[in-house]
mmCIF file of N, CA and C in Angstrom:
data_model
loop_
_atom_site.group_PDB
_atom_site.id
_atom_site.type_symbol
_atom_site.label_atom_id
_atom_site.label_comp_id
_atom_site.label_asym_id
_atom_site.label_seq_id
_atom_site.Cartn_x
_atom_site.Cartn_y
_atom_site.Cartn_z
ATOM 1 N N MET X 1 -8.142 -11.366 5.451
ATOM 2 C CA MET X 1 -8.165 -11.476 4.024
ATOM 3 C C MET X 1 -6.852 -11.850 3.488
ATOM 4 N N ALA X 2 -6.725 -12.796 2.706
ATOM 5 C CA ALA X 2 -5.556 -13.261 2.089
ATOM 6 C C ALA X 2 -4.997 -12.288 0.992
ATOM 7 N N ARG X 3 -3.771 -12.332 0.754
ATOM 8 C CA ARG X 3 -3.166 -11.413 -0.280
ATOM 9 C C ARG X 3 -3.724 -11.699 -1.550
ATOM 10 N N GLU X 4 -4.009 -12.960 -1.850
ATOM 11 C CA GLU X 4 -4.500 -13.382 -3.115
ATOM 12 C C GLU X 4 -5.898 -12.762 -3.475
ATOM 13 N N GLU X 5 -6.650 -12.362 -2.350
ATOM 14 C CA GLU X 5 -7.942 -11.757 -2.554
ATOM 15 C C GLU X 5 -7.915 -10.310 -2.872
ATOM 16 N N LEU X 6 -6.714 -9.713 -2.799
ATOM 17 C CA LEU X 6 -6.595 -8.199 -3.037
ATOM 18 C C LEU X 6 -6.170 -7.994 -4.505
ATOM 19 N N THR X 7 -6.524 -6.733 -5.041
ATOM 20 C CA THR X 7 -6.169 -6.323 -6.346
ATOM 21 C C THR X 7 -4.938 -5.466 -6.168
ATOM 22 N N ARG X 8 -3.776 -5.846 -6.818
ATOM 23 C CA ARG X 8 -2.602 -5.063 -6.673
ATOM 24 C C ARG X 8 -2.657 -3.899 -7.705
ATOM 25 N N LEU X 9 -2.522 -2.614 -7.120
ATOM 26 C CA LEU X 9 -2.544 -1.534 -7.982
ATOM 27 C C LEU X 9 -1.260 -0.932 -8.324
ATOM 28 N N THR X 10 -0.157 -1.434 -7.842
ATOM 29 C CA THR X 10 1.184 -0.817 -8.086
ATOM 30 C C THR X 10 2.198 -1.871 -8.045
ATOM 31 N N GLY X 11 3.402 -1.480 -8.584
ATOM 32 C CA GLY X 11 4.506 -2.431 -8.538
ATOM 33 C C GLY X 11 4.531 -3.469 -9.561
ATOM 34 N N ASN X 12 5.664 -4.042 -9.849
ATOM 35 C CA ASN X 12 5.870 -5.064 -10.854
ATOM 36 C C ASN X 12 6.466 -6.343 -10.184
ATOM 37 N N GLY X 13 6.338 -6.294 -8.842
ATOM 38 C CA GLY X 13 6.948 -7.480 -8.109
ATOM 39 C C GLY X 13 8.276 -7.464 -7.618
ATOM 40 N N ASN X 14 9.040 -6.373 -8.180
ATOM 41 C CA ASN X 14 10.417 -6.151 -7.766
ATOM 42 C C ASN X 14 10.597 -5.263 -6.527
ATOM 43 N N GLY X 15 9.652 -4.463 -6.189
ATOM 44 C CA GLY X 15 9.612 -3.653 -4.977
ATOM 45 C C GLY X 15 10.862 -2.764 -4.748
ATOM 46 N N GLU X 16 10.804 -2.180 -3.625
ATOM 47 C CA GLU X 16 11.968 -1.301 -3.216
ATOM 48 C C GLU X 16 12.429 -1.720 -1.803
ATOM 49 N N CYS X 17 12.117 -2.910 -1.378
ATOM 50 C CA CYS X 17 12.398 -3.282 0.070
ATOM 51 C C CYS X 17 13.445 -4.394 0.148
ATOM 52 N N GLY X 18 14.464 -4.371 -0.799
ATOM 53 C CA GLY X 18 15.416 -5.398 -0.859
ATOM 54 C C GLY X 18 14.781 -6.703 -1.354
ATOM 55 N N GLN X 19 14.758 -7.672 -0.419
ATOM 56 C CA GLN X 19 14.178 -9.016 -0.921
ATOM 57 C C GLN X 19 12.670 -8.974 -0.622
ATOM 58 N N GLY X 20 12.052 -7.935 -0.061
ATOM 59 C CA GLY X 20 10.639 -7.908 0.177
ATOM 60 C C GLY X 20 9.852 -7.528 -1.065
ATOM 61 N N ASP X 21 8.691 -7.172 -0.983
ATOM 62 C CA ASP X 21 7.876 -6.794 -2.167
ATOM 63 C C ASP X 21 7.105 -5.463 -1.892
ATOM 64 N N CYS X 22 7.707 -4.487 -1.399
ATOM 65 C CA CYS X 22 6.983 -3.263 -1.084
ATOM 66 C C CYS X 22 7.790 -2.036 -1.522
ATOM 67 N N PRO X 23 7.254 -0.837 -1.456
ATOM 68 C CA PRO X 23 5.929 -0.581 -1.086
ATOM 69 C C PRO X 23 4.920 -0.919 -2.167
ATOM 70 N N ASN X 24 3.701 -1.075 -1.797
ATOM 71 C CA ASN X 24 2.668 -1.455 -2.711
ATOM 72 C C ASN X 24 1.282 -0.999 -2.108
ATOM 73 N N LEU X 25 0.277 -0.874 -3.035
ATOM 74 C CA LEU X 25 -1.024 -0.527 -2.669
ATOM 75 C C LEU X 25 -2.033 -1.469 -3.236
ATOM 76 N N TYR X 26 -2.834 -1.971 -2.456
ATOM 77 C CA TYR X 26 -3.861 -3.015 -3.015
ATOM 78 C C TYR X 26 -5.285 -2.455 -2.655
ATOM 79 N N ARG X 27 -6.274 -2.932 -3.402
ATOM 80 C CA ARG X 27 -7.618 -2.643 -3.232
ATOM 81 C C ARG X 27 -8.347 -3.908 -2.854
ATOM 82 N N THR X 28 -9.163 -3.793 -1.847
ATOM 83 C CA THR X 28 -9.883 -4.986 -1.365
ATOM 84 C C THR X 28 -11.268 -5.103 -2.198
ATOM 85 N N GLY X 29 -11.879 -6.245 -2.045
ATOM 86 C CA GLY X 29 -13.142 -6.456 -2.718
ATOM 87 C C GLY X 29 -14.257 -5.543 -2.184
ATOM 88 N N ARG X 30 -14.055 -4.949 -1.009
ATOM 89 C CA ARG X 30 -15.005 -3.971 -0.338
ATOM 90 C C ARG X 30 -14.832 -2.553 -0.803
ATOM 91 N N GLY X 31 -13.727 -2.405 -1.654
ATOM 92 C CA GLY X 31 -13.391 -1.051 -2.095
ATOM 93 C C GLY X 31 -12.495 -0.261 -1.244
ATOM 94 N N SER X 32 -12.027 -0.814 -0.158
ATOM 95 C CA SER X 32 -10.990 -0.219 0.727
ATOM 96 C C SER X 32 -9.564 -0.471 0.194
ATOM 97 N N PHE X 33 -8.587 0.100 0.848
ATOM 98 C CA PHE X 33 -7.254 -0.102 0.406
ATOM 99 C C PHE X 33 -6.340 -0.589 1.493
ATOM 100 N N VAL X 34 -5.367 -1.342 1.106
ATOM 101 C CA VAL X 34 -4.275 -1.949 2.034
ATOM 102 C C VAL X 34 -2.989 -1.380 1.531
ATOM 103 N N VAL X 35 -2.285 -0.807 2.386
ATOM 104 C CA VAL X 35 -1.016 -0.221 2.121
ATOM 105 C C VAL X 35 0.180 -0.965 2.658
ATOM 106 N N GLN X 36 1.121 -1.394 1.788
ATOM 107 C CA GLN X 36 2.401 -2.068 2.297
ATOM 108 C C GLN X 36 3.577 -1.114 2.165
ATOM 109 N N GLY X 37 4.263 -0.832 3.276
ATOM 110 C CA GLY X 37 5.411 0.109 3.133
ATOM 111 C C GLY X 37 6.318 -0.018 4.291
ATOM 112 N N ASP X 38 7.215 0.956 4.357
ATOM 113 C CA ASP X 38 8.028 0.997 5.601
ATOM 114 C C ASP X 38 7.331 1.456 6.792
ATOM 115 N N VAL X 39 7.520 0.873 7.933
ATOM 116 C CA VAL X 39 6.947 1.305 9.168
ATOM 117 C C VAL X 39 7.367 2.704 9.511
ATOM 118 N N PHE X 40 6.452 3.575 9.947
ATOM 119 C CA PHE X 40 6.676 4.935 10.283
ATOM 120 C C PHE X 40 6.550 5.093 11.738
ATOM 121 N N ASN X 41 7.583 5.572 12.479
ATOM 122 C CA ASN X 41 7.625 5.715 13.820
ATOM 123 C C ASN X 41 7.491 7.196 14.348
ATOM 124 N N GLY X 42 6.890 8.081 13.563
ATOM 125 C CA GLY X 42 6.853 9.386 13.961
ATOM 126 C C GLY X 42 5.965 9.716 15.173
ATOM 127 N N PHE X 43 4.898 8.880 15.387
ATOM 128 C CA PHE X 43 3.989 8.899 16.553
ATOM 129 C C PHE X 43 3.377 7.604 16.732
ATOM 130 N N ILE X 44 2.734 7.351 17.828
ATOM 131 C CA ILE X 44 2.142 6.161 18.207
ATOM 132 C C ILE X 44 0.738 6.223 17.861
ATOM 133 N N PRO X 45 0.216 5.358 16.960
ATOM 134 C CA PRO X 45 -1.256 5.424 16.539
ATOM 135 C C PRO X 45 -2.103 4.720 17.630
ATOM 136 N N PRO X 46 -3.355 4.841 17.555
ATOM 137 C CA PRO X 46 -4.328 4.185 18.489
ATOM 138 C C PRO X 46 -4.072 2.677 18.361
ATOM 139 N N GLU X 47 -4.460 2.014 19.525
ATOM 140 C CA GLU X 47 -4.357 0.499 19.561
ATOM 141 C C GLU X 47 -5.167 -0.060 18.442
ATOM 142 N N GLY X 48 -4.597 -1.087 17.677
ATOM 143 C CA GLY X 48 -5.300 -1.725 16.599
ATOM 144 C C GLY X 48 -4.979 -1.031 15.314
ATOM 145 N N GLU X 49 -4.181 0.117 15.285
ATOM 146 C CA GLU X 49 -3.896 0.712 14.031
ATOM 147 C C GLU X 49 -2.398 0.747 13.772
ATOM 148 N N GLY X 50 -1.918 0.894 12.602
ATOM 149 C CA GLY X 50 -0.492 1.047 12.177
ATOM 150 C C GLY X 50 -0.205 2.158 11.365
ATOM 151 N N LEU X 51 1.042 2.514 11.301
ATOM 152 C CA LEU X 51 1.482 3.558 10.256
ATOM 153 C C LEU X 51 2.474 3.049 9.296
ATOM 154 N N VAL X 52 2.362 3.308 8.013
ATOM 155 C CA VAL X 52 3.432 2.956 7.131
ATOM 156 C C VAL X 52 3.710 4.200 6.271
ATOM 157 N N GLU X 53 4.944 4.414 5.805
ATOM 158 C CA GLU X 53 5.332 5.459 5.002
ATOM 159 C C GLU X 53 5.561 4.885 3.495
ATOM 160 N N ILE X 54 4.933 5.648 2.643
ATOM 161 C CA ILE X 54 4.980 5.221 1.123
ATOM 162 C C ILE X 54 5.388 6.494 0.413
ATOM 163 N N PRO X 55 6.033 6.198 -0.756
ATOM 164 C CA PRO X 55 6.425 7.396 -1.554
ATOM 165 C C PRO X 55 5.234 7.985 -2.363
ATOM 166 N N GLU X 56 5.229 9.246 -2.761
ATOM 167 C CA GLU X 56 4.187 9.800 -3.586
ATOM 168 C C GLU X 56 4.076 9.105 -4.953
ATOM 169 N N SER X 57 5.191 8.657 -5.483
ATOM 170 C CA SER X 57 4.967 7.986 -6.747
ATOM 171 C C SER X 57 4.086 6.682 -6.697
ATOM 172 N N LEU X 58 4.050 5.995 -5.523
ATOM 173 C CA LEU X 58 3.227 4.885 -5.351
ATOM 174 C C LEU X 58 1.781 5.284 -5.463
ATOM 175 N N LEU X 59 1.414 6.356 -4.798
ATOM 176 C CA LEU X 59 -0.082 6.832 -4.924
ATOM 177 C C LEU X 59 -0.384 7.273 -6.433
ATOM 178 N N ARG X 60 0.585 7.914 -6.978
ATOM 179 C CA ARG X 60 0.323 8.370 -8.392
ATOM 180 C C ARG X 60 0.102 7.113 -9.268
ATOM 181 N N GLU X 61 0.888 6.075 -9.062
ATOM 182 C CA GLU X 61 0.679 4.797 -9.861
ATOM 183 C C GLU X 61 -0.564 4.172 -9.598
ATOM 184 N N ALA X 62 -1.030 4.156 -8.271
ATOM 185 C CA ALA X 62 -2.307 3.509 -7.973
ATOM 186 C C ALA X 62 -3.445 4.371 -8.616
ATOM 187 N N PHE X 63 -3.407 5.677 -8.483
ATOM 188 C CA PHE X 63 -4.512 6.533 -8.983
ATOM 189 C C PHE X 63 -4.545 6.370 -10.495
ATOM 190 N N ASN X 64 -3.339 6.182 -11.121
ATOM 191 C CA ASN X 64 -3.404 5.813 -12.622
ATOM 192 C C ASN X 64 -4.064 4.480 -12.915
ATOM 193 N N ALA X 65 -3.803 3.518 -12.112
ATOM 194 C CA ALA X 65 -4.424 2.188 -12.300
ATOM 195 C C ALA X 65 -5.868 2.217 -12.078
ATOM 196 N N LEU X 66 -6.425 3.162 -11.264
ATOM 197 C CA LEU X 66 -7.792 3.295 -10.939
ATOM 198 C C LEU X 66 -8.467 4.119 -11.998
ATOM 199 N N GLY X 67 -7.737 4.851 -12.869
ATOM 200 C CA GLY X 67 -8.176 5.876 -13.824
ATOM 201 C C GLY X 67 -8.654 7.144 -13.191
ATOM 202 N N TRP X 68 -8.107 7.460 -12.063
ATOM 203 C CA TRP X 68 -8.470 8.757 -11.353
ATOM 204 C C TRP X 68 -7.701 9.822 -11.961
#
């Protein structure tokens, strides 16, 4: 799925990753979520999965965007 197909729920495009554009939270057309953030190396996830670390403020912003 291309980034253009996702609904961005957070951020203004300036991000917190230097020249990158993260962290952010996106919603897919299927109602699932895509998280963009710093890689978290606290443990090794199952094959085919990954871990990212995002700040609490990002989730609060996304919940607000969804009206939750």
